[in-house]
Coordinates of C-alpha atoms in Angstrom, one line a residue:
Chain A
A987 CA 83.2 44.1 -31.3
Q988 CA 83.2 40.4 -31.4
K989 CA 83.0 38.5 -34.6
V990 CA 83.3 34.9 -35.8
T991 CA 84.1 33.9 -39.3
Q992 CA 83.6 30.5 -40.8
A993 CA 84.8 31.0 -44.4
Q994 CA 83.9 27.5 -45.5
T995 CA 80.2 27.5 -46.3
E996 CA 80.0 23.8 -47.4
I997 CA 82.4 20.9 -47.3
S998 CA 81.8 17.5 -48.8
V999 CA 84.2 14.6 -48.3
V1000 CA 84.0 10.8 -48.7
E1001 CA 83.6 8.7 -45.6
K1002 CA 86.8 8.0 -43.7
E1003 CA 88.5 11.1 -44.9
D1004 CA 89.8 13.6 -42.3
V1005 CA 88.2 17.1 -42.5
T1006 CA 89.1 20.4 -40.8
L1007 CA 86.5 23.1 -40.2
D1008 CA 88.0 26.6 -39.9
C1009 CA 87.0 29.3 -37.4
V1010 CA 88.6 32.7 -37.1
Y1011 CA 87.5 35.1 -34.5
E1012 CA 87.9 38.8 -33.6
T1013 CA 87.8 40.3 -30.1
R1014 CA 89.3 43.1 -28.1
D1015 CA 88.9 41.2 -24.8
T1016 CA 91.9 39.3 -23.4
T1017 CA 89.4 37.0 -21.7
Y1018 CA 87.0 35.2 -23.9
Y1019 CA 85.5 31.8 -24.6
L1020 CA 85.2 29.8 -27.8
F1021 CA 82.6 27.1 -28.6
W1022 CA 81.7 24.6 -31.2
Y1023 CA 78.2 23.4 -31.7
K1024 CA 76.8 20.8 -34.1
Q1025 CA 73.4 21.0 -35.8
P1026 CA 72.4 17.7 -37.3
P1027 CA 69.6 17.4 -39.9
S1028 CA 67.1 17.0 -37.1
G1029 CA 67.7 20.7 -36.2
E1030 CA 68.8 20.7 -32.6
L1031 CA 72.0 22.5 -31.5
V1032 CA 74.3 20.2 -29.7
F1033 CA 77.2 21.6 -27.6
L1034 CA 80.6 20.0 -28.5
I1035 CA 83.3 22.0 -26.7
R1036 CA 84.2 25.2 -24.8
R1037 CA 87.7 26.6 -24.4
N1038 CA 88.8 29.8 -22.6
S1039 CA 91.4 32.2 -23.9
F1040 CA 94.0 31.2 -21.3
D1041 CA 94.0 27.5 -22.4
E1042 CA 95.7 27.0 -25.7
Q1043 CA 96.1 23.3 -25.3
N1044 CA 94.7 21.3 -28.1
E1045 CA 91.9 18.9 -27.2
I1046 CA 91.0 15.5 -28.5
S1047 CA 87.8 13.7 -27.9
G1048 CA 87.6 10.4 -29.9
R1049 CA 87.6 11.3 -33.5
Y1050 CA 87.2 15.0 -32.8
S1051 CA 90.1 17.4 -32.1
W1052 CA 90.4 21.1 -31.7
N1053 CA 93.3 23.4 -32.4
F1054 CA 93.3 26.8 -30.7
Q1055 CA 95.9 29.3 -31.8
K1056 CA 95.7 32.8 -30.3
S1057 CA 98.5 34.0 -32.6
T1058 CA 96.2 33.5 -35.6
S1059 CA 92.9 34.0 -33.7
S1060 CA 91.7 30.6 -34.9
F1061 CA 89.9 27.7 -33.3
N1062 CA 89.8 24.9 -35.9
F1063 CA 87.9 21.7 -35.6
T1064 CA 89.1 18.4 -37.2
I1065 CA 87.2 15.2 -37.6
T1066 CA 89.4 12.2 -38.2
A1067 CA 88.0 9.2 -40.2
S1068 CA 84.8 11.0 -40.9
Q1069 CA 81.5 9.1 -40.8
V1070 CA 78.1 9.7 -42.4
V1071 CA 76.7 10.5 -39.0
D1072 CA 79.0 13.5 -38.8
S1073 CA 77.0 15.2 -41.5
A1074 CA 75.7 18.4 -40.0
V1075 CA 76.1 22.1 -39.8
Y1076 CA 78.9 23.1 -37.4
F1077 CA 78.9 26.4 -35.7
C1078 CA 81.8 28.2 -34.0
A1079 CA 80.9 30.7 -31.4
L1080 CA 82.6 33.4 -29.2
S1081 CA 81.7 34.9 -25.8
E1082 CA 83.6 37.9 -24.5
Y1083 CA 84.1 38.3 -20.8
S1084 CA 82.9 41.9 -21.1
S1085 CA 79.7 40.9 -22.8
A1086 CA 78.4 38.9 -19.8
S1087 CA 77.5 35.6 -21.3
K1088 CA 76.4 36.9 -24.7
I1089 CA 77.5 34.3 -27.3
I1090 CA 77.9 35.2 -31.0
F1091 CA 77.8 32.5 -33.6
G1092 CA 79.6 32.2 -36.9
S1093 CA 77.6 31.5 -40.1
G1094 CA 78.2 27.8 -39.9
T1095 CA 79.8 25.2 -42.1
R1096 CA 77.6 22.5 -43.7
L1097 CA 79.5 19.2 -43.7
S1098 CA 78.4 16.4 -45.9
I1099 CA 80.0 13.0 -45.6
R1100 CA 79.4 10.8 -48.6
P1101 CA 79.4 7.0 -48.1
Chain B
D501 CA 67.5 15.9 -16.3
A502 CA 65.1 17.8 -18.6
G503 CA 66.7 20.1 -21.1
V504 CA 65.3 23.4 -22.4
I505 CA 61.7 22.9 -23.4
Q506 CA 60.1 25.0 -26.1
S507 CA 56.6 25.1 -27.4
P508 CA 55.1 24.9 -29.9
R509 CA 57.5 22.9 -32.0
H510 CA 55.8 24.0 -35.1
E511 CA 53.5 26.9 -35.8
V512 CA 51.9 28.0 -39.0
T513 CA 50.0 31.3 -38.8
E514 CA 48.6 33.9 -41.1
M515 CA 50.2 37.3 -41.6
G516 CA 48.9 39.7 -39.0
Q517 CA 48.3 37.2 -36.3
E518 CA 49.9 37.2 -32.9
V519 CA 52.4 34.5 -32.2
T520 CA 53.6 33.5 -28.8
L521 CA 56.6 31.2 -28.3
R522 CA 57.3 29.6 -24.9
C523 CA 60.3 28.4 -23.2
K524 CA 61.1 26.6 -20.0
P525 CA 64.9 26.8 -19.2
I526 CA 66.9 24.1 -17.4
S527 CA 66.1 24.2 -13.7
G528 CA 68.7 26.3 -11.9
H529 CA 69.9 28.2 -14.9
D530 CA 69.9 31.9 -14.4
Y531 CA 70.6 33.0 -18.0
L532 CA 68.0 32.7 -20.8
F533 CA 68.6 33.5 -24.5
W534 CA 66.3 33.8 -27.5
Y535 CA 68.0 33.2 -30.9
R536 CA 66.5 33.2 -34.4
Q537 CA 67.9 31.1 -37.2
T538 CA 67.3 31.8 -40.9
M539 CA 69.1 30.8 -44.0
M540 CA 69.9 34.4 -44.8
R541 CA 71.1 35.7 -41.4
G542 CA 72.2 32.5 -39.6
L543 CA 71.9 32.4 -35.9
E544 CA 71.0 35.8 -34.4
L545 CA 70.8 36.6 -30.7
L546 CA 67.6 38.4 -30.2
I547 CA 67.6 39.0 -26.4
Y548 CA 68.9 37.5 -23.2
F549 CA 67.9 37.6 -19.6
N550 CA 69.8 37.2 -16.3
N551 CA 67.8 36.4 -13.2
N552 CA 64.6 37.2 -15.2
V553 CA 65.9 40.7 -16.1
P554 CA 66.5 41.6 -19.8
I555 CA 70.2 42.4 -20.2
D556 CA 70.6 43.0 -23.9
D557 CA 67.7 43.3 -26.4
S558 CA 69.7 45.0 -29.1
G559 CA 69.0 42.0 -31.4
M560 CA 65.3 42.3 -31.3
P561 CA 64.4 43.3 -34.9
E562 CA 61.6 45.7 -34.3
D563 CA 58.8 46.7 -32.0
R564 CA 56.7 43.9 -33.2
F565 CA 58.9 41.6 -31.1
S566 CA 58.7 41.5 -27.4
A567 CA 60.0 39.0 -24.8
K568 CA 59.2 38.5 -21.1
M569 CA 60.5 36.4 -18.3
P570 CA 58.0 36.6 -15.5
N571 CA 59.8 34.0 -13.4
A572 CA 62.9 31.8 -13.4
S573 CA 61.1 28.9 -15.2
F574 CA 59.3 30.6 -18.0
S575 CA 59.8 33.0 -20.8
T576 CA 57.8 34.1 -23.9
L577 CA 58.7 35.6 -27.2
K578 CA 55.8 37.4 -28.8
I579 CA 55.4 38.7 -32.4
Q580 CA 52.5 41.0 -33.0
P581 CA 51.6 41.4 -35.8
S582 CA 53.5 38.6 -37.5
E583 CA 54.8 39.0 -41.1
P584 CA 56.1 36.4 -43.6
R585 CA 59.7 37.5 -43.1
D586 CA 59.4 36.4 -39.4
S587 CA 59.4 32.8 -40.7
A588 CA 62.4 31.1 -39.0
V589 CA 63.4 28.7 -36.3
Y590 CA 63.4 30.3 -32.9
F591 CA 65.7 28.8 -30.3
C592 CA 65.6 29.3 -26.6
A593 CA 68.7 28.5 -24.6
S594 CA 69.8 28.7 -21.0
S595 CA 73.0 28.6 -19.0
S596 CA 74.0 28.9 -15.4
G597 CA 76.7 30.7 -13.4
T598 CA 77.8 34.2 -12.7
S599 CA 80.8 34.2 -14.9
S600 CA 80.9 34.8 -18.6
G601 CA 81.6 32.0 -21.0
N602 CA 79.2 29.6 -19.6
T603 CA 78.0 26.9 -22.0
I604 CA 74.5 27.5 -23.2
Y605 CA 72.2 24.7 -23.9
F606 CA 69.5 24.9 -26.6
G607 CA 66.0 23.7 -26.8
E608 CA 64.8 21.9 -29.9
G609 CA 63.5 25.1 -31.5
S610 CA 60.1 26.4 -32.6
W611 CA 59.7 26.3 -36.3
L612 CA 57.5 29.3 -37.3
T613 CA 56.0 29.8 -40.7
V614 CA 54.0 32.9 -41.4
V615 CA 51.9 32.8 -44.6

Protein backbone atom coordinates (compact mmCIF):
# COMPACT_ATOMS: atom_id res chain seq x y z
CA ALA A 1 0.00 0.00 0.00
CA GLN A 2 1.18 3.50 -0.72
CA LYS A 3 2.12 5.81 2.11
CA VAL A 4 3.68 9.24 2.46
CA THR A 5 5.29 10.43 5.68
CA GLN A 6 6.13 14.02 6.47
CA ALA A 7 7.63 13.77 9.90
CA GLN A 8 8.05 17.51 10.39
CA THR A 9 4.73 18.86 11.56
CA GLU A 10 5.86 22.45 11.88
CA ILE A 11 9.01 24.35 11.02
CA SER A 12 9.77 27.96 11.86
CA VAL A 13 12.78 29.81 10.50
CA VAL A 14 13.90 33.38 10.13
CA GLU A 15 13.65 34.99 6.74
CA LYS A 16 16.60 34.34 4.42
CA GLU A 17 17.44 31.03 6.07
CA ASP A 18 17.44 27.87 3.98
CA VAL A 19 14.93 25.23 4.98
CA THR A 20 14.41 21.62 3.93
CA LEU A 21 11.11 19.80 4.14
CA ASP A 22 11.38 16.04 4.36
CA CYS A 23 9.22 13.50 2.59
CA VAL A 24 9.53 9.73 2.83
CA TYR A 25 7.32 7.43 0.82
CA GLU A 26 6.43 3.75 0.66
CA THR A 27 5.33 1.89 -2.41
CA ARG A 28 5.57 -1.55 -3.93
CA ASP A 29 5.33 -0.23 -7.47
CA THR A 30 8.41 0.32 -9.57
CA THR A 31 6.60 3.04 -11.47
CA TYR A 32 5.25 5.87 -9.41
CA TYR A 33 5.00 9.64 -9.27
CA LEU A 34 5.81 12.13 -6.56
CA PHE A 35 4.40 15.59 -6.08
CA TRP A 36 4.71 18.64 -3.90
CA TYR A 37 1.82 21.01 -3.31
CA LYS A 38 1.70 24.30 -1.42
CA GLN A 39 -1.28 25.47 0.62
CA PRO A 40 -0.93 29.14 1.57
CA PRO A 41 -3.06 30.72 4.31
CA SER A 42 -5.76 31.50 1.74
CA GLY A 43 -6.43 27.76 1.56
CA GLU A 44 -6.03 26.77 -2.07
CA LEU A 45 -3.74 23.90 -3.05
CA VAL A 46 -1.08 24.90 -5.54
CA PHE A 47 0.87 22.38 -7.59
CA LEU A 48 4.65 22.81 -7.38
CA ILE A 49 6.33 19.81 -8.96
CA ARG A 50 5.84 16.27 -10.27
CA ARG A 51 8.57 13.66 -10.71
CA ASN A 52 8.39 10.09 -11.97
CA SER A 53 10.27 7.19 -10.44
CA PHE A 54 12.63 6.85 -13.39
CA ASP A 55 13.95 10.37 -13.13
CA GLU A 56 16.20 10.86 -10.14
CA GLN A 57 17.69 14.08 -11.35
CA ASN A 58 17.42 16.86 -8.85
CA GLU A 59 15.42 19.84 -9.96
CA ILE A 60 15.85 23.52 -9.27
CA SER A 61 13.32 26.23 -9.89
CA GLY A 62 14.41 29.60 -8.63
CA ARG A 63 14.74 29.37 -4.85
CA TYR A 64 13.11 25.93 -4.81
CA SER A 65 14.93 22.66 -5.26
CA TRP A 66 13.96 19.03 -4.93
CA ASN A 67 16.15 16.06 -4.07
CA PHE A 68 14.78 12.67 -5.12
CA GLN A 69 16.62 9.62 -3.77
CA LYS A 70 15.15 6.20 -4.49
CA SER A 71 17.71 4.51 -2.25
CA THR A 72 16.19 6.19 0.78
CA SER A 73 12.65 6.59 -0.63
CA SER A 74 12.83 10.30 -0.08
CA PHE A 75 11.75 13.34 -2.03
CA ASN A 76 12.89 16.35 -0.06
CA PHE A 77 12.12 19.97 -0.82
CA THR A 78 14.51 22.84 -0.06
CA ILE A 79 13.73 26.53 -0.09
CA THR A 80 16.82 28.70 -0.32
CA ALA A 81 16.82 32.21 1.14
CA SER A 82 13.31 31.81 2.48
CA GLN A 83 10.82 34.65 2.34
CA VAL A 84 7.74 35.45 4.37
CA VAL A 85 5.59 34.62 1.34
CA ASP A 86 6.85 31.04 1.55
CA SER A 87 4.84 30.58 4.73
CA ALA A 88 2.35 27.83 4.00
CA VAL A 89 1.58 24.18 4.53
CA TYR A 90 3.49 21.98 2.11
CA PHE A 91 2.23 18.57 1.10
CA CYS A 92 4.14 15.72 -0.45
CA ALA A 93 2.08 13.21 -2.43
CA LEU A 94 2.45 9.88 -4.20
CA SER A 95 0.67 8.19 -7.07
CA GLU A 96 1.33 4.56 -7.93
CA TYR A 97 1.08 3.43 -11.52
CA SER A 98 -1.12 0.53 -10.44
CA SER A 99 -3.53 2.85 -8.67
CA ALA A 100 -4.59 4.61 -11.86
CA SER A 101 -4.20 8.27 -10.94
CA LYS A 102 -5.08 7.90 -7.25
CA ILE A 103 -2.90 10.39 -5.35
CA ILE A 104 -2.25 10.03 -1.64
CA PHE A 105 -1.02 12.97 0.40
CA GLY A 106 1.24 13.20 3.42
CA SER A 107 0.07 15.00 6.52
CA GLY A 108 1.80 18.23 5.53
CA THR A 109 4.48 20.44 7.05
CA ARG A 110 3.49 23.88 8.24
CA LEU A 111 6.29 26.29 7.41
CA SER A 112 6.44 29.69 9.09
CA ILE A 113 8.95 32.26 7.93
CA ARG A 114 9.57 34.99 10.51
CA PRO A 115 10.64 38.42 9.32
CA ASP B 1 -8.30 29.11 -18.77
CA ALA B 2 -10.75 28.53 -15.95
CA GLY B 3 -9.59 26.24 -13.20
CA VAL B 4 -11.66 23.83 -11.17
CA ILE B 5 -14.75 25.64 -9.95
CA GLN B 6 -16.45 24.70 -6.73
CA SER B 7 -19.61 25.95 -5.10
CA PRO B 8 -20.56 27.00 -2.55
CA ARG B 9 -17.31 28.41 -1.18
CA HIS B 10 -18.75 28.49 2.31
CA GLU B 11 -21.71 26.66 3.77
CA VAL B 12 -23.07 26.66 7.29
CA THR B 13 -25.87 24.22 7.92
CA GLU B 14 -27.66 22.61 10.80
CA MET B 15 -27.16 19.03 11.77
CA GLY B 16 -29.52 16.75 9.92
CA GLN B 17 -29.78 18.92 6.83
CA GLU B 18 -28.77 17.80 3.38
CA VAL B 19 -25.65 19.39 1.92
CA THR B 20 -24.75 19.38 -1.75
CA LEU B 21 -21.34 20.48 -2.96
CA ARG B 22 -20.77 21.13 -6.64
CA CYS B 23 -17.77 20.95 -8.90
CA LYS B 24 -16.96 21.85 -12.47
CA PRO B 25 -13.65 20.30 -13.55
CA ILE B 26 -11.21 21.84 -15.98
CA SER B 27 -12.52 21.41 -19.49
CA GLY B 28 -11.02 18.35 -21.16
CA HIS B 29 -9.98 16.68 -17.93
CA ASP B 30 -11.24 13.12 -17.64
CA TYR B 31 -10.43 12.45 -13.99
CA LEU B 32 -12.27 14.08 -11.12
CA PHE B 33 -11.43 13.72 -7.44
CA TRP B 34 -13.14 14.67 -4.21
CA TYR B 35 -10.91 15.22 -1.18
CA ARG B 36 -11.73 16.23 2.37
CA GLN B 37 -9.35 18.15 4.61
CA THR B 38 -9.57 18.26 8.39
CA MET B 39 -7.04 19.08 11.08
CA MET B 40 -7.26 15.58 12.50
CA ARG B 41 -7.12 13.52 9.31
CA GLY B 42 -5.39 15.80 6.83
CA LEU B 43 -6.21 15.42 3.14
CA GLU B 44 -8.27 12.33 2.47
CA LEU B 45 -9.30 11.06 -0.93
CA LEU B 46 -13.02 10.33 -0.79
CA ILE B 47 -13.78 9.20 -4.33
CA TYR B 48 -12.59 9.66 -7.86
CA PHE B 49 -14.10 9.31 -11.32
CA ASN B 50 -12.71 8.54 -14.73
CA ASN B 51 -14.84 9.50 -17.70
CA ASN B 52 -17.76 10.08 -15.34
CA VAL B 53 -17.53 6.56 -13.86
CA PRO B 54 -16.63 6.12 -10.18
CA ILE B 55 -13.35 4.21 -9.96
CA ASP B 56 -12.61 4.12 -6.26
CA ASP B 57 -15.01 5.17 -3.52
CA SER B 58 -13.22 3.40 -0.69
CA GLY B 59 -12.57 6.72 1.02
CA MET B 60 -16.22 7.67 1.35
CA PRO B 61 -16.73 7.64 5.11
CA GLU B 62 -20.23 6.19 5.29
CA ASP B 63 -23.53 5.84 3.53
CA ARG B 64 -24.46 9.40 4.32
CA PHE B 65 -22.01 10.47 1.65
CA SER B 66 -22.71 10.05 -2.04
CA ALA B 67 -21.11 11.45 -5.19
CA LYS B 68 -22.28 11.62 -8.76
CA MET B 69 -20.89 12.76 -12.05
CA PRO B 70 -23.74 12.97 -14.54
CA ASN B 71 -21.56 14.45 -17.26
CA ALA B 72 -17.99 15.46 -17.98
CA SER B 73 -18.42 18.98 -16.68
CA PHE B 74 -20.27 18.50 -13.42
CA SER B 75 -20.04 16.52 -10.21
CA THR B 76 -21.77 16.65 -6.86
CA LEU B 77 -20.90 15.44 -3.40
CA LYS B 78 -23.92 15.05 -1.17
CA ILE B 79 -24.12 14.53 2.57
CA GLN B 80 -27.46 13.46 3.96
CA PRO B 81 -28.03 13.84 6.84
CA SER B 82 -25.11 16.06 7.80
CA GLU B 83 -23.40 15.83 11.18
CA PRO B 84 -21.03 18.20 13.01
CA ARG B 85 -18.11 15.83 12.37
CA ASP B 86 -18.57 16.42 8.64
CA SER B 87 -17.29 19.96 9.11
CA ALA B 88 -14.26 20.25 6.86
CA VAL B 89 -12.94 21.73 3.66
CA TYR B 90 -14.00 19.69 0.66
CA PHE B 91 -11.79 19.97 -2.38
CA CYS B 92 -12.61 18.95 -5.89
CA ALA B 93 -9.72 18.33 -8.29
CA SER B 94 -9.28 17.20 -11.85
CA SER B 95 -6.61 15.85 -14.16
CA SER B 96 -6.29 14.71 -17.72
CA GLY B 97 -4.70 11.84 -19.56
CA THR B 98 -4.87 8.11 -19.63
CA SER B 99 -1.70 7.40 -17.73
CA SER B 100 -1.16 7.40 -14.03
CA GLY B 101 0.69 10.15 -12.30
CA ASN B 102 -1.01 13.01 -14.02
CA THR B 103 -0.91 16.24 -12.08
CA ILE B 104 -4.18 17.06 -10.39
CA TYR B 105 -5.41 20.62 -10.09
CA PHE B 106 -7.53 21.67 -7.19
CA GLY B 107 -10.46 23.98 -6.81
CA GLU B 108 -10.49 26.56 -4.05
CA GLY B 109 -12.48 24.29 -1.76
CA SER B 110 -15.89 24.35 -0.12
CA TRP B 111 -15.71 25.20 3.57
CA LEU B 112 -18.49 23.29 5.32
CA THR B 113 -19.57 23.92 8.89
CA VAL B 114 -22.30 21.75 10.40
CA VAL B 115 -23.68 23.11 13.66
